[in-house]
Amino acid sequence: MTELARGQNTTIGTGAVTVSVSGAKQGTVDLMVFQLGADGKVRSDSDFVFFNQPASPEGAVRLVAADRVALDLATIPPSIERLSIAVALDDSVAGSLASVPGLGVDVAHPAGTATAKALELTTERAAVLLEVYRRNGEWKIRNVSAGWDAGLSALVTEHGVQVDDAPPSPPPVAADQNGVRTVAGEEKLSLEKRQKLDLRKREVAKVLLDKGEPGVRARVVLVIDKTGSMSRQYSKKRIHEVVERMVPIAAQVDDDGTLEPYLYAQSFARLPDITVHEVEEWSSTYLHINGVHGGIDYKRIGGINDELPIMGEIISSLTPGTTMPTLVLFFTDGGFYQKKQISGLMKEASGLPAFWQFVGLGKANYGVLENLDTMSGRVVDNAGFFSVDDIGKISDAELYRRLLSEFPDWLRAAHAAGIIR
């Protein structure tokens, strides 16, 4: 028997497949299947198989018991690329799927058997447990085990089924029993994007837990170099990846779950906040070197380095003694030539409630940034620095460890010095 952890997949043979779901019980934990096209949606509501509609239009998917589905993969229509095997708590049942004993899936298929346990569910009331999908002419299965706190209405809406009532709006911020937060907008993401975001938030939470600050809240600011020397980083979409991977930090740490972004060169531009469900659209609109985008003239920002204006702007927004610290994530490819002035600003900023995490992109001379840890004359050590040649080659766990490991140490020092309350 093949045991699939969350996210793992395996190939199965084409033919008759039986999917058994332990814990499923009509009226308590309802079992259902969605037949999905390339867009991840049902062709029509008839592709939604459940107790009141126990077979797909072609009969290839049949709900044969409250806890069992029969599939004939050989007769699945070519337009169907994926089947989502899902469960949802009945509205009359309190709690979440995490309280359902032994919830999981066993799959009997022509090539053998497989099992997928739903071990990481927490507050979800509806979830996709398993996907059956085509890949390069073969059928495969994947343990998904991810879902929606809002329950059945959110589940069916995600898959394109029309419902009479819209799902209730989620709270702006909520946290599960492990301290991993859910913020407004996540319900608008596809299941795949929600899974990726969730895994990254868990890595962020793990770093903070290991450093003794699991529930820290802070304003999260993102500063990105837009000078001409950064052209390759933009053209290779590495800056797009930077934004995508910084959003989970804001979702886990920022008080309202959004990221406050700036682009800088000789001058700077304050851009609209980045929310979890608008990352791709935001990046497409604002991540450029030249031109006019989103109403912003990029030529006016300039093309060569001058860090003093953007650093001064952030410093001017800080209030000593606040209860809300600021975490500045500052990405650049170097060129910090005004060493004396920048050193003076960092010394001034050391008495203010912000930690500056600088990240060098590419191989360059970073000058004063490389000496931050030994810089004297500061109230507390308020900055960190590391460089990466290609951010895409660093795992999420390692990236978040490098970005966040010094922040909790600064928090404790800043509290002790009365910089934050």
PDB file of N, CA and C in Angstrom, residues 4 7-15 17 19 71 73 81-85 107 109 111 114 130-144:
ATOM      1  N   LEU A   4       0.287   8.302   1.163  1.00  0.00           N
ATOM      2  CA  LEU A   4       0.568   9.631   0.628  1.00  0.00           C
ATOM      3  C   LEU A   4       0.435  10.681   1.722  1.00  0.00           C
ATOM      4  N   GLY A   7       0.180  16.624  -0.093  1.00  0.00           N
ATOM      5  CA  GLY A   7       0.923  17.144  -1.228  1.00  0.00           C
ATOM      6  C   GLY A   7       1.566  16.082  -2.097  1.00  0.00           C
ATOM      7  N   GLN A   8       1.680  14.833  -1.612  1.00  0.00           N
ATOM      8  CA  GLN A   8       2.324  13.773  -2.381  1.00  0.00           C
ATOM      9  C   GLN A   8       1.359  13.176  -3.394  1.00  0.00           C
ATOM     10  N   ASN A   9       1.927  12.596  -4.474  1.00  0.00           N
ATOM     11  CA  ASN A   9       1.104  11.994  -5.514  1.00  0.00           C
ATOM     12  C   ASN A   9       1.698  10.661  -5.953  1.00  0.00           C
ATOM     13  N   THR A  10       0.890   9.889  -6.663  1.00  0.00           N
ATOM     14  CA  THR A  10       1.353   8.627  -7.239  1.00  0.00           C
ATOM     15  C   THR A  10       0.507   8.313  -8.460  1.00  0.00           C
ATOM     16  N   THR A  11       1.062   7.524  -9.352  1.00  0.00           N
ATOM     17  CA  THR A  11       0.354   7.133 -10.572  1.00  0.00           C
ATOM     18  C   THR A  11      -0.552   5.938 -10.287  1.00  0.00           C
ATOM     19  N   ILE A  12      -1.726   5.926 -10.909  1.00  0.00           N
ATOM     20  CA  ILE A  12      -2.640   4.787 -10.792  1.00  0.00           C
ATOM     21  C   ILE A  12      -3.000   4.323 -12.203  1.00  0.00           C
ATOM     22  N   GLY A  13      -3.488   3.128 -12.308  1.00  0.00           N
ATOM     23  CA  GLY A  13      -3.858   2.597 -13.617  1.00  0.00           C
ATOM     24  C   GLY A  13      -5.206   3.115 -14.082  1.00  0.00           C
ATOM     25  N   THR A  14      -5.435   3.017 -15.376  1.00  0.00           N
ATOM     26  CA  THR A  14      -6.717   3.420 -15.945  1.00  0.00           C
ATOM     27  C   THR A  14      -7.711   2.267 -15.848  1.00  0.00           C
ATOM     28  N   GLY A  15      -8.899   2.572 -15.417  1.00  0.00           N
ATOM     29  CA  GLY A  15      -9.920   1.542 -15.278  1.00  0.00           C
ATOM     30  C   GLY A  15     -10.804   1.819 -14.091  1.00  0.00           C
ATOM     31  N   VAL A  17     -11.843   2.276 -10.321  1.00  0.00           N
ATOM     32  CA  VAL A  17     -11.212   2.743  -9.079  1.00  0.00           C
ATOM     33  C   VAL A  17     -12.302   2.934  -8.031  1.00  0.00           C
ATOM     34  N   VAL A  19     -12.926   4.680  -4.326  1.00  0.00           N
ATOM     35  CA  VAL A  19     -12.414   5.633  -3.341  1.00  0.00           C
ATOM     36  C   VAL A  19     -13.295   5.533  -2.099  1.00  0.00           C
ATOM     37  N   LEU A  71     -15.273   5.016  -9.575  1.00  0.00           N
ATOM     38  CA  LEU A  71     -14.830   5.760 -10.752  1.00  0.00           C
ATOM     39  C   LEU A  71     -14.489   4.793 -11.876  1.00  0.00           C
ATOM     40  N   LEU A  73     -12.300   5.372 -14.852  1.00  0.00           N
ATOM     41  CA  LEU A  73     -11.425   6.365 -15.466  1.00  0.00           C
ATOM     42  C   LEU A  73     -11.387   6.248 -16.987  1.00  0.00           C
ATOM     43  N   GLU A  81     -10.360  17.120 -16.694  1.00  0.00           N
ATOM     44  CA  GLU A  81      -8.949  16.915 -16.384  1.00  0.00           C
ATOM     45  C   GLU A  81      -8.699  16.510 -14.943  1.00  0.00           C
ATOM     46  N   ARG A  82      -9.703  16.719 -14.077  1.00  0.00           N
ATOM     47  CA  ARG A  82      -9.445  16.467 -12.661  1.00  0.00           C
ATOM     48  C   ARG A  82     -10.744  16.167 -11.937  1.00  0.00           C
ATOM     49  N   LEU A  83     -10.675  15.279 -10.959  1.00  0.00           N
ATOM     50  CA  LEU A  83     -11.782  15.005 -10.050  1.00  0.00           C
ATOM     51  C   LEU A  83     -11.349  15.397  -8.647  1.00  0.00           C
ATOM     52  N   SER A  84     -12.149  16.180  -7.981  1.00  0.00           N
ATOM     53  CA  SER A  84     -11.876  16.552  -6.594  1.00  0.00           C
ATOM     54  C   SER A  84     -12.806  15.766  -5.675  1.00  0.00           C
ATOM     55  N   ILE A  85     -12.197  14.961  -4.808  1.00  0.00           N
ATOM     56  CA  ILE A  85     -12.956  14.190  -3.814  1.00  0.00           C
ATOM     57  C   ILE A  85     -12.993  15.024  -2.548  1.00  0.00           C
ATOM     58  N   VAL A 107      -7.741   4.282  -1.587  1.00  0.00           N
ATOM     59  CA  VAL A 107      -8.000   4.177  -3.018  1.00  0.00           C
ATOM     60  C   VAL A 107      -7.578   2.796  -3.502  1.00  0.00           C
ATOM     61  N   HIS A 109      -7.113   0.746  -6.856  1.00  0.00           N
ATOM     62  CA  HIS A 109      -7.005   1.032  -8.285  1.00  0.00           C
ATOM     63  C   HIS A 109      -6.290  -0.118  -8.992  1.00  0.00           C
ATOM     64  N   ALA A 111      -3.501  -0.521 -10.308  1.00  0.00           N
ATOM     65  CA  ALA A 111      -2.073  -0.706 -10.024  1.00  0.00           C
ATOM     66  C   ALA A 111      -1.795  -1.046  -8.576  1.00  0.00           C
ATOM     67  N   ALA A 114      -3.765   2.748  -2.293  1.00  0.00           N
ATOM     68  CA  ALA A 114      -3.108   3.915  -1.724  1.00  0.00           C
ATOM     69  C   ALA A 114      -3.992   4.467  -0.623  1.00  0.00           C
ATOM     70  N   LEU A 130      -8.730  14.543  -1.757  1.00  0.00           N
ATOM     71  CA  LEU A 130      -7.944  13.857  -2.784  1.00  0.00           C
ATOM     72  C   LEU A 130      -8.271  14.410  -4.159  1.00  0.00           C
ATOM     73  N   GLU A 131      -7.273  14.504  -5.008  1.00  0.00           N
ATOM     74  CA  GLU A 131      -7.477  14.820  -6.414  1.00  0.00           C
ATOM     75  C   GLU A 131      -7.107  13.614  -7.263  1.00  0.00           C
ATOM     76  N   VAL A 132      -7.924  13.336  -8.272  1.00  0.00           N
ATOM     77  CA  VAL A 132      -7.617  12.336  -9.287  1.00  0.00           C
ATOM     78  C   VAL A 132      -7.469  13.123 -10.590  1.00  0.00           C
ATOM     79  N   TYR A 133      -6.301  13.071 -11.215  1.00  0.00           N
ATOM     80  CA  TYR A 133      -6.064  13.985 -12.334  1.00  0.00           C
ATOM     81  C   TYR A 133      -5.222  13.338 -13.435  1.00  0.00           C
ATOM     82  N   ARG A 134      -5.326  13.899 -14.636  1.00  0.00           N
ATOM     83  CA  ARG A 134      -4.550  13.432 -15.784  1.00  0.00           C
ATOM     84  C   ARG A 134      -3.222  14.196 -15.842  1.00  0.00           C
ATOM     85  N   ARG A 135      -2.154  13.483 -16.160  1.00  0.00           N
ATOM     86  CA  ARG A 135      -0.863  14.116 -16.364  1.00  0.00           C
ATOM     87  C   ARG A 135      -0.061  13.305 -17.374  1.00  0.00           C
ATOM     88  N   ASN A 136       0.192  13.918 -18.530  1.00  0.00           N
ATOM     89  CA  ASN A 136       0.961  13.267 -19.596  1.00  0.00           C
ATOM     90  C   ASN A 136       0.374  11.908 -19.990  1.00  0.00           C
ATOM     91  N   GLY A 137      -0.934  11.862 -20.119  1.00  0.00           N
ATOM     92  CA  GLY A 137      -1.601  10.640 -20.558  1.00  0.00           C
ATOM     93  C   GLY A 137      -1.841   9.610 -19.483  1.00  0.00           C
ATOM     94  N   GLU A 138      -1.427   9.899 -18.230  1.00  0.00           N
ATOM     95  CA  GLU A 138      -1.623   8.961 -17.135  1.00  0.00           C
ATOM     96  C   GLU A 138      -2.558   9.579 -16.098  1.00  0.00           C
ATOM     97  N   TRP A 139      -3.217   8.683 -15.350  1.00  0.00           N
ATOM     98  CA  TRP A 139      -4.025   9.134 -14.216  1.00  0.00           C
ATOM     99  C   TRP A 139      -3.180   9.064 -12.953  1.00  0.00           C
ATOM    100  N   LYS A 140      -3.297  10.106 -12.125  1.00  0.00           N
ATOM    101  CA  LYS A 140      -2.558  10.162 -10.867  1.00  0.00           C
ATOM    102  C   LYS A 140      -3.512  10.593  -9.757  1.00  0.00           C
ATOM    103  N   ILE A 141      -3.087  10.381  -8.528  1.00  0.00           N
ATOM    104  CA  ILE A 141      -3.840  10.884  -7.382  1.00  0.00           C
ATOM    105  C   ILE A 141      -2.894  11.702  -6.504  1.00  0.00           C
ATOM    106  N   ARG A 142      -3.460  12.691  -5.809  1.00  0.00           N
ATOM    107  CA  ARG A 142      -2.679  13.537  -4.909  1.00  0.00           C
ATOM    108  C   ARG A 142      -3.450  13.741  -3.605  1.00  0.00           C
ATOM    109  N   ASN A 143      -2.743  13.635  -2.493  1.00  0.00           N
ATOM    110  CA  ASN A 143      -3.330  13.966  -1.196  1.00  0.00           C
ATOM    111  C   ASN A 143      -3.355  15.479  -1.065  1.00  0.00           C
ATOM    112  N   VAL A 144      -4.539  16.082  -1.017  1.00  0.00           N
ATOM    113  CA  VAL A 144      -4.684  17.535  -0.926  1.00  0.00           C
ATOM    114  C   VAL A 144      -4.868  17.971   0.534  1.00  0.00           C
TER     115      VAL A 144
END
